[in-house]
Amino acid sequence: MFRRLIRVLQLTSAFLCLSALASAQSVTAIKAGRLIDPERRTVLSNQVILVEGGKITAVGADVRIPDGATTVDLGQATILPGLIDVHTHLLTNNRPELGGDDNNLNLIVTQMNLGNRALLGSVMARADLEAGLTTVRDVGNSGWNGDVALRDAIEQGWVVGPRMIVSTRAISPPGGQFHRVTAETRSIVEQEFAQISGVEDARRAVRQAIADGADCIKVIAEAATALTVDELRAIVDEAHRARRKVAAHAVRDQTIRDAIDAGVDSIEHGNNVSDDTLRLMAERKVFLVPTDPSWDLYVEGESAVSSLYTRAQILTFQAQTKQLIDRWRGRLKRAIDLGVPVAAGSDVYYRYAGHSRGEASVIKIVRSFRDAGIAPMDLIRASTVNAAELLGWSDRIGSIREGKLADIIAINGDPLKDITVLENAVFVMKDGHIYKPTTPR
Ligand SMILES: [Zn+2]
């Protein structure tokens, strides 16, 4: 009894100390030379942003800084809303020297337990946040609910990372994205994919995902076989009934059409989408998440493993890749021109030598959009307001507005003149806390 009383007193005094600290530092005022407002497509000069309780309480050129506020003067830097990556795989980090997706996937599920993967994810998550990605939508390849564990650990403050919206295991046709496993080892597929066959299975998988903690649903609409429209409809119906959005991995035009007919919220990749289907996406407001490769990163990655291949093999890979990248660039540009809502997703799940996960993700997005001829403001919108809309989080993130969460980044230079400056965030705030430059927590 006595011990318990002491404990209560200790907790109470700790609480009093913390609350005294909180009130002394309750308001942060950020000053910067330039603020980009992607919502209104405008640039504002000499802005002051007040942050209190993790939220933005005022923005403007004539905002008065209250006495006792902590002022962060970012000089002539450019301020933007925190970036959002809507297609991540934080609990996977393939090694190119081990070969392609098949080799890596088999090794991951057979050699890494959930603890290993969650710890790996914590490193990827920190790197994402430090690169300016304050929110991510993590869409599978996390084992059994490893993404939920990481999301919750970040929310609890155990580890540092972006806000996570997670899918749990992707729902897929039999076999998932494994390419042929033997009958004896088929159970390994279960660790990565919720395999379905038929509409009842589809409904059950969505319900299980939600019970497991999913914030959204990821469906692999095509693998060895494609899901039927009825199966996709059942998935969307169950997910929307529980207010969860559905992201569909779809590459072939027919699969994309089936997914749109079923009512999905976003098409992931959409590489071989036709212009007619793009028009349908624009009409029904279905998002495209392009996840295109960047030629720069591709060449860097290739030179890192070049000793494994002959010169002739490398030239063949390069020619094939160049052709694909050129084709995909064209469809991204046409999508934006046709009015398809586009949200940026990196889909980085390989290690890129010399870059952290966060750096590689921002570089991949920035350069693939730039090379496709997309205007810098459209890329910024794809990474902020559009992404927030796709997540259903427009009321909380995606722009620097009074009442929204204080997710703010700063970069040196003008991204509207040279979009690659976005690759070097010098300041990162999430929920009102400054993570870069690093401050004690
Ligand atoms: Zn992916």
XYZ file of C-alpha atoms and ligand atoms in Angstrom:
442
model
C 0.000 0.000 0.000
C 2.768 2.381 1.046
C 4.751 1.503 -2.056
C 1.791 2.155 -4.236
C 1.310 5.588 -2.644
C 4.956 6.467 -3.340
C 4.475 5.352 -6.928
C 1.385 7.547 -7.302
C 3.307 10.518 -5.873
C 6.174 9.890 -8.279
C 3.820 9.714 -11.226
C 2.003 12.844 -10.112
C 5.190 14.852 -9.783
C 6.409 13.602 -13.165
C 3.114 14.697 -14.634
C 3.385 18.145 -13.031
C 6.917 18.591 -14.416
C 5.804 17.610 -17.902
C 2.790 19.877 -17.880
C 4.894 22.817 -16.640
C 7.291 22.163 -19.519
C 4.435 21.932 -21.977
C 2.909 25.269 -21.013
C 6.272 27.094 -21.196
C 6.838 25.747 -24.688
C 3.267 25.551 -25.830
C 3.475 27.851 -28.837
C 6.009 27.496 -31.638
C 6.253 30.236 -34.260
C 7.831 29.295 -37.590
C 9.032 32.084 -39.859
C 10.010 31.502 -43.473
C 10.636 33.507 -46.621
C 8.358 31.442 -48.849
C 5.385 29.175 -48.262
C 3.919 26.924 -50.950
C 0.177 26.420 -50.760
C -0.567 23.454 -53.038
C -4.289 23.690 -52.361
C -4.536 27.112 -54.012
C -1.470 26.636 -56.244
C 0.073 29.779 -54.797
C 3.336 30.913 -53.213
C 3.213 33.311 -50.254
C 6.082 35.436 -48.910
C 7.300 36.091 -45.372
C 4.820 33.901 -43.552
C 4.506 33.150 -39.859
C 2.931 29.866 -38.722
C 1.856 29.350 -35.128
C 1.776 25.809 -33.790
C 0.171 24.750 -30.533
C -0.824 21.340 -29.217
C 0.412 19.634 -32.388
C -1.854 21.731 -34.613
C -1.523 24.820 -36.772
C -3.346 27.693 -35.079
C -2.520 30.599 -37.401
C -0.844 31.254 -40.772
C -0.177 34.604 -42.396
C 2.163 37.503 -43.056
C 0.741 39.642 -40.238
C 0.388 36.981 -37.529
C 1.593 38.319 -34.158
C 3.998 36.037 -32.311
C 2.755 35.665 -28.718
C 5.111 36.377 -25.797
C 7.010 33.300 -24.639
C 6.627 31.465 -27.940
C 9.582 29.478 -29.273
C 10.524 31.070 -32.569
C 12.045 28.995 -35.365
C 13.382 31.363 -38.006
C 14.015 29.443 -41.227
C 15.286 32.513 -43.082
C 14.692 32.354 -46.815
C 13.806 28.662 -46.844
C 10.672 27.383 -48.593
C 7.996 25.834 -46.386
C 5.670 23.100 -47.572
C 3.133 20.770 -45.979
C 4.762 17.494 -44.855
C 5.038 15.121 -47.816
C 2.834 12.029 -48.070
C 3.961 8.773 -49.706
C 0.879 6.665 -50.445
C 2.710 3.499 -51.498
C 5.379 2.246 -49.128
C 6.660 -1.129 -47.930
C 8.551 -0.186 -44.789
C 8.963 -3.762 -43.528
C 10.780 -4.940 -46.643
C 14.224 -3.925 -47.861
C 15.319 -6.176 -50.709
C 18.973 -6.572 -51.547
C 19.572 -6.300 -55.295
C 22.666 -8.519 -55.090
C 20.417 -11.440 -54.056
C 18.566 -11.262 -57.344
C 15.029 -10.105 -58.090
C 11.723 -10.060 -56.210
C 11.318 -13.851 -56.073
C 14.637 -14.563 -54.384
C 14.211 -11.735 -51.914
C 10.610 -12.561 -51.039
C 11.446 -16.212 -50.374
C 14.357 -15.277 -48.135
C 12.373 -12.659 -46.215
C 9.469 -14.916 -45.318
C 11.650 -17.894 -44.458
C 14.455 -16.118 -42.606
C 12.996 -13.010 -40.989
C 10.504 -13.226 -38.150
C 8.033 -10.485 -37.349
C 10.378 -8.997 -34.764
C 13.163 -8.685 -37.336
C 10.830 -7.066 -39.808
C 9.319 -4.596 -37.355
C 12.819 -3.515 -36.291
C 13.822 -3.126 -39.937
C 10.652 -1.090 -40.430
C 11.572 1.228 -37.573
C 14.806 2.133 -39.385
C 12.984 2.667 -42.693
C 10.346 4.753 -40.910
C 12.858 7.095 -39.288
C 14.582 7.613 -42.632
C 11.261 8.434 -44.290
C 10.422 11.043 -41.689
C 13.875 12.621 -41.880
C 13.462 12.932 -45.659
C 10.274 14.966 -45.137
C 7.663 12.191 -45.470
C 5.392 12.873 -42.509
C 2.624 10.433 -43.507
C 2.809 7.158 -45.402
C 0.290 4.581 -46.549
C 1.991 1.219 -46.148
C 0.485 -1.328 -48.505
C 1.590 -4.819 -47.548
C 4.694 -7.003 -47.550
C 4.825 -6.692 -43.770
C 4.199 -10.285 -42.704
C 1.277 -10.900 -40.350
C 0.360 -7.378 -39.190
C 3.920 -6.141 -38.717
C 2.719 -2.841 -40.195
C 0.128 -2.513 -37.433
C 2.854 -3.064 -34.813
C 5.067 -0.391 -36.390
C 2.191 2.088 -36.777
C 1.241 1.640 -33.126
C 4.880 1.894 -31.937
C 5.219 5.226 -33.764
C 1.931 6.465 -32.304
C 3.107 5.457 -28.824
C 6.387 7.323 -29.320
C 8.470 4.145 -28.954
C 10.119 4.725 -32.317
C 10.397 7.730 -34.626
C 8.586 7.651 -37.940
C 5.850 9.084 -40.111
C 2.167 8.717 -39.342
C 1.221 5.377 -40.881
C -1.950 4.243 -42.575
C -1.617 0.496 -42.989
C -3.306 -2.294 -44.946
C -2.139 -5.481 -43.162
C -1.621 -8.365 -45.619
C -2.589 -7.654 -49.220
C -5.623 -9.612 -50.413
C -4.719 -11.632 -53.502
C -5.604 -14.500 -55.807
C -4.107 -17.892 -54.811
C -0.310 -17.808 -54.798
C -0.029 -14.106 -54.000
C 2.946 -12.493 -55.712
C 5.120 -15.549 -55.255
C 5.970 -17.181 -58.539
C 5.351 -20.875 -58.022
C 6.233 -22.386 -54.707
C 6.244 -26.122 -54.180
C 3.199 -27.798 -52.668
C 5.221 -28.549 -49.498
C 6.137 -24.892 -48.920
C 2.844 -23.299 -49.964
C 2.141 -22.142 -46.420
C 4.822 -19.442 -46.698
C 2.517 -17.505 -49.041
C 0.099 -17.050 -46.131
C 2.664 -14.980 -44.269
C 2.554 -12.307 -46.927
C -0.846 -12.511 -48.638
C -4.453 -13.184 -47.681
C -5.376 -15.462 -50.567
C -8.982 -15.606 -51.659
C -11.139 -17.477 -54.101
C -14.789 -16.461 -54.337
C -16.851 -13.604 -52.940
C -17.328 -15.064 -49.448
C -13.575 -15.458 -49.107
C -13.169 -11.867 -50.295
C -15.552 -10.536 -47.651
C -13.957 -12.644 -44.932
C -10.462 -11.362 -45.823
C -11.530 -7.721 -45.578
C -13.244 -8.316 -42.250
C -10.169 -10.101 -40.940
C -7.910 -7.259 -42.105
C -10.066 -4.738 -40.252
C -10.115 -6.924 -37.150
C -6.312 -7.076 -37.389
C -6.058 -3.271 -37.409
C -6.096 -2.276 -41.084
C -6.779 1.401 -41.888
C -7.111 0.653 -45.607
C -7.297 -2.386 -47.862
C -4.731 -3.389 -50.449
C -5.791 -5.818 -53.124
C -3.573 -7.509 -55.689
C -6.118 -7.544 -58.507
C -3.921 -9.703 -60.693
C -1.144 -12.197 -60.051
C -1.018 -15.716 -61.535
C -4.745 -15.192 -62.126
C -6.881 -12.064 -61.899
C -9.633 -11.552 -59.342
C -13.127 -11.425 -60.813
C -15.201 -8.246 -60.817
C -17.530 -9.922 -58.302
C -14.640 -10.661 -55.947
C -13.357 -7.101 -56.293
C -16.869 -5.749 -55.683
C -17.220 -7.797 -52.519
C -13.881 -6.419 -51.275
C -14.842 -2.814 -52.007
C -18.315 -3.245 -50.512
C -16.996 -4.713 -47.244
C -14.196 -2.130 -47.023
C -16.378 0.892 -47.745
C -19.010 -0.327 -45.293
C -16.274 -0.052 -42.650
C -15.070 3.295 -44.115
C -11.801 1.876 -45.425
C -10.421 2.877 -48.820
C -9.268 0.247 -51.304
C -5.969 0.400 -53.200
C -5.748 -1.998 -56.139
C -2.496 -3.249 -57.610
C -3.357 -3.432 -61.314
C -1.126 -3.296 -64.363
C -3.127 -4.599 -67.344
C -5.823 -2.387 -68.851
C -8.615 -4.963 -68.415
C -7.762 -5.504 -64.743
C -7.698 -1.750 -64.170
C -11.147 -1.494 -65.759
C -12.515 -4.318 -63.586
C -11.110 -2.624 -60.478
C -12.705 0.694 -61.460
C -16.034 -1.033 -62.146
C -15.807 -2.599 -58.697
C -15.385 0.865 -57.154
C -11.777 0.887 -55.879
C -10.328 4.209 -54.712
C -6.910 3.992 -56.338
C -5.082 2.105 -59.046
C -1.523 1.326 -57.983
C 0.982 1.287 -60.879
C -1.549 1.226 -63.752
C 1.330 0.792 -66.160
C -0.587 -0.376 -69.211
C -3.676 1.772 -68.785
C -5.361 2.930 -72.010
C -6.488 6.491 -72.602
C -10.138 5.379 -72.528
C -9.613 3.903 -69.079
C -7.815 7.068 -67.960
C -10.898 9.052 -69.016
C -13.055 6.734 -66.929
C -10.747 7.268 -63.950
C -11.037 11.040 -64.365
C -14.829 10.795 -64.562
C -15.152 8.561 -61.493
C -12.377 10.304 -59.560
C -10.308 7.145 -59.167
C -6.727 7.999 -58.208
C -3.671 6.845 -60.124
C -0.606 6.079 -57.984
C 2.073 5.748 -60.684
C 5.109 4.367 -58.673
C 7.321 4.755 -61.765
C 11.041 3.996 -61.672
C 13.551 6.810 -61.945
C 16.221 6.323 -64.580
C 18.827 7.992 -62.333
C 18.177 5.595 -59.452
C 17.976 2.635 -61.805
C 21.424 3.343 -63.230
C 22.878 3.914 -59.752
C 21.375 0.640 -58.489
C 22.611 -1.207 -61.518
C 26.186 0.006 -61.135
C 26.115 -1.187 -57.500
C 25.515 -4.780 -58.643
C 27.268 -4.560 -62.013
C 29.934 -7.101 -61.057
C 27.214 -9.786 -61.017
C 26.363 -9.333 -64.688
C 28.139 -9.345 -68.015
C 28.364 -6.153 -70.040
C 25.955 -7.611 -72.607
C 23.378 -8.417 -69.914
C 23.588 -4.894 -68.527
C 23.061 -3.363 -71.961
C 20.024 -5.600 -72.516
C 18.510 -4.647 -69.099
C 19.125 -0.987 -69.851
C 17.475 -1.101 -73.266
C 14.433 -2.954 -71.879
C 14.108 -0.652 -68.890
C 14.473 2.508 -70.946
C 11.677 1.400 -73.239
C 9.328 0.695 -70.326
C 10.170 3.906 -68.475
C 9.492 5.953 -71.621
C 6.103 4.286 -72.110
C 5.063 4.763 -68.467
C 6.140 8.405 -68.455
C 3.765 9.017 -71.352
C 0.762 7.594 -69.533
C 1.483 9.643 -66.379
C 1.540 12.856 -68.398
C -1.656 11.878 -70.229
C -3.337 11.002 -66.915
C -2.652 14.474 -65.517
C -3.666 16.163 -68.779
C -6.931 14.196 -68.805
C -7.729 15.255 -65.237
C -7.109 11.943 -63.431
C -6.364 12.632 -59.765
C -2.773 11.521 -59.147
C -1.212 10.764 -55.748
C 2.512 10.121 -55.352
C 3.758 6.766 -54.126
C 7.356 5.596 -54.144
C 6.998 1.803 -53.981
C 10.649 1.647 -52.883
C 11.359 -1.781 -51.406
C 14.960 -2.275 -52.526
C 18.109 -0.961 -50.912
C 19.758 1.830 -52.894
C 23.429 2.105 -52.003
C 24.319 5.552 -50.696
C 20.702 6.551 -49.971
C 18.475 6.028 -46.960
C 14.983 4.639 -47.622
C 13.507 8.116 -47.249
C 16.020 9.725 -49.595
C 15.515 7.029 -52.243
C 11.720 7.383 -51.978
C 11.732 11.155 -52.509
C 14.336 10.931 -55.311
C 12.319 8.223 -57.100
C 9.107 10.231 -56.978
C 10.670 13.603 -57.821
C 12.750 12.417 -60.776
C 10.136 10.131 -62.311
C 7.598 12.988 -62.284
C 10.170 15.493 -63.536
C 11.250 13.178 -66.366
C 7.599 12.668 -67.351
C 7.330 16.432 -67.863
C 5.010 17.029 -64.904
C 4.951 20.611 -63.604
C 6.545 20.994 -60.137
C 3.266 22.264 -58.627
C 1.456 19.147 -59.897
C 4.073 16.929 -58.276
C 3.796 18.871 -55.004
C 0.009 18.501 -55.146
C 0.358 14.746 -55.803
C 2.513 14.497 -52.651
C 0.300 16.661 -50.422
C -3.344 17.669 -51.073
C -4.125 14.890 -53.549
C -2.507 12.242 -51.354
C -4.436 13.525 -48.330
C -7.677 13.306 -50.311
C -6.960 9.731 -51.361
C -6.351 8.788 -47.733
C -9.562 10.509 -46.625
C -7.456 12.788 -44.400
C -8.034 16.145 -46.140
C -9.346 17.665 -42.924
C -6.074 16.908 -41.098
C -3.105 16.918 -43.491
C -1.992 17.962 -46.994
C -1.816 21.738 -46.540
C -0.674 24.353 -44.046
C -3.996 25.608 -42.738
C -5.366 26.657 -39.400
C -6.797 23.628 -37.601
C -4.710 21.028 -39.455
C -2.014 18.876 -37.897
C 1.348 20.660 -37.740
C 3.165 18.626 -40.406
C 5.560 21.100 -41.989
C 8.834 20.761 -43.874
C 11.336 23.266 -45.216
C 13.834 23.107 -48.044
C 16.448 25.493 -49.379
C 15.743 26.913 -52.823
C 12.640 27.139 -54.958
C 11.111 23.776 -55.940
C 8.966 25.467 -58.574
C 12.193 26.312 -60.443
C 14.111 23.123 -59.635
C 12.002 20.327 -58.169
C 15.065 18.315 -57.070
C 15.580 20.675 -54.103
C 12.682 18.709 -52.566
C 15.189 15.876 -52.086
C 16.928 17.758 -49.255
C 14.549 18.595 -46.420
C 16.366 20.784 -43.875
C 13.480 21.008 -41.413
C 10.828 18.416 -40.552
C 7.974 18.879 -38.097
C 5.315 16.239 -37.470
C 2.416 16.791 -35.074
C 4.148 19.970 -33.910
C 7.361 18.216 -32.890
C 10.603 19.078 -34.702
C 12.442 15.942 -35.907
C 14.968 17.701 -38.119
C 17.219 19.315 -37.112
C 17.118 16.727 -34.325
C 15.818 17.922 -30.975
C 15.657 16.003 -27.682
C 12.290 14.366 -26.991
Zn 4.161 -1.959 -54.023
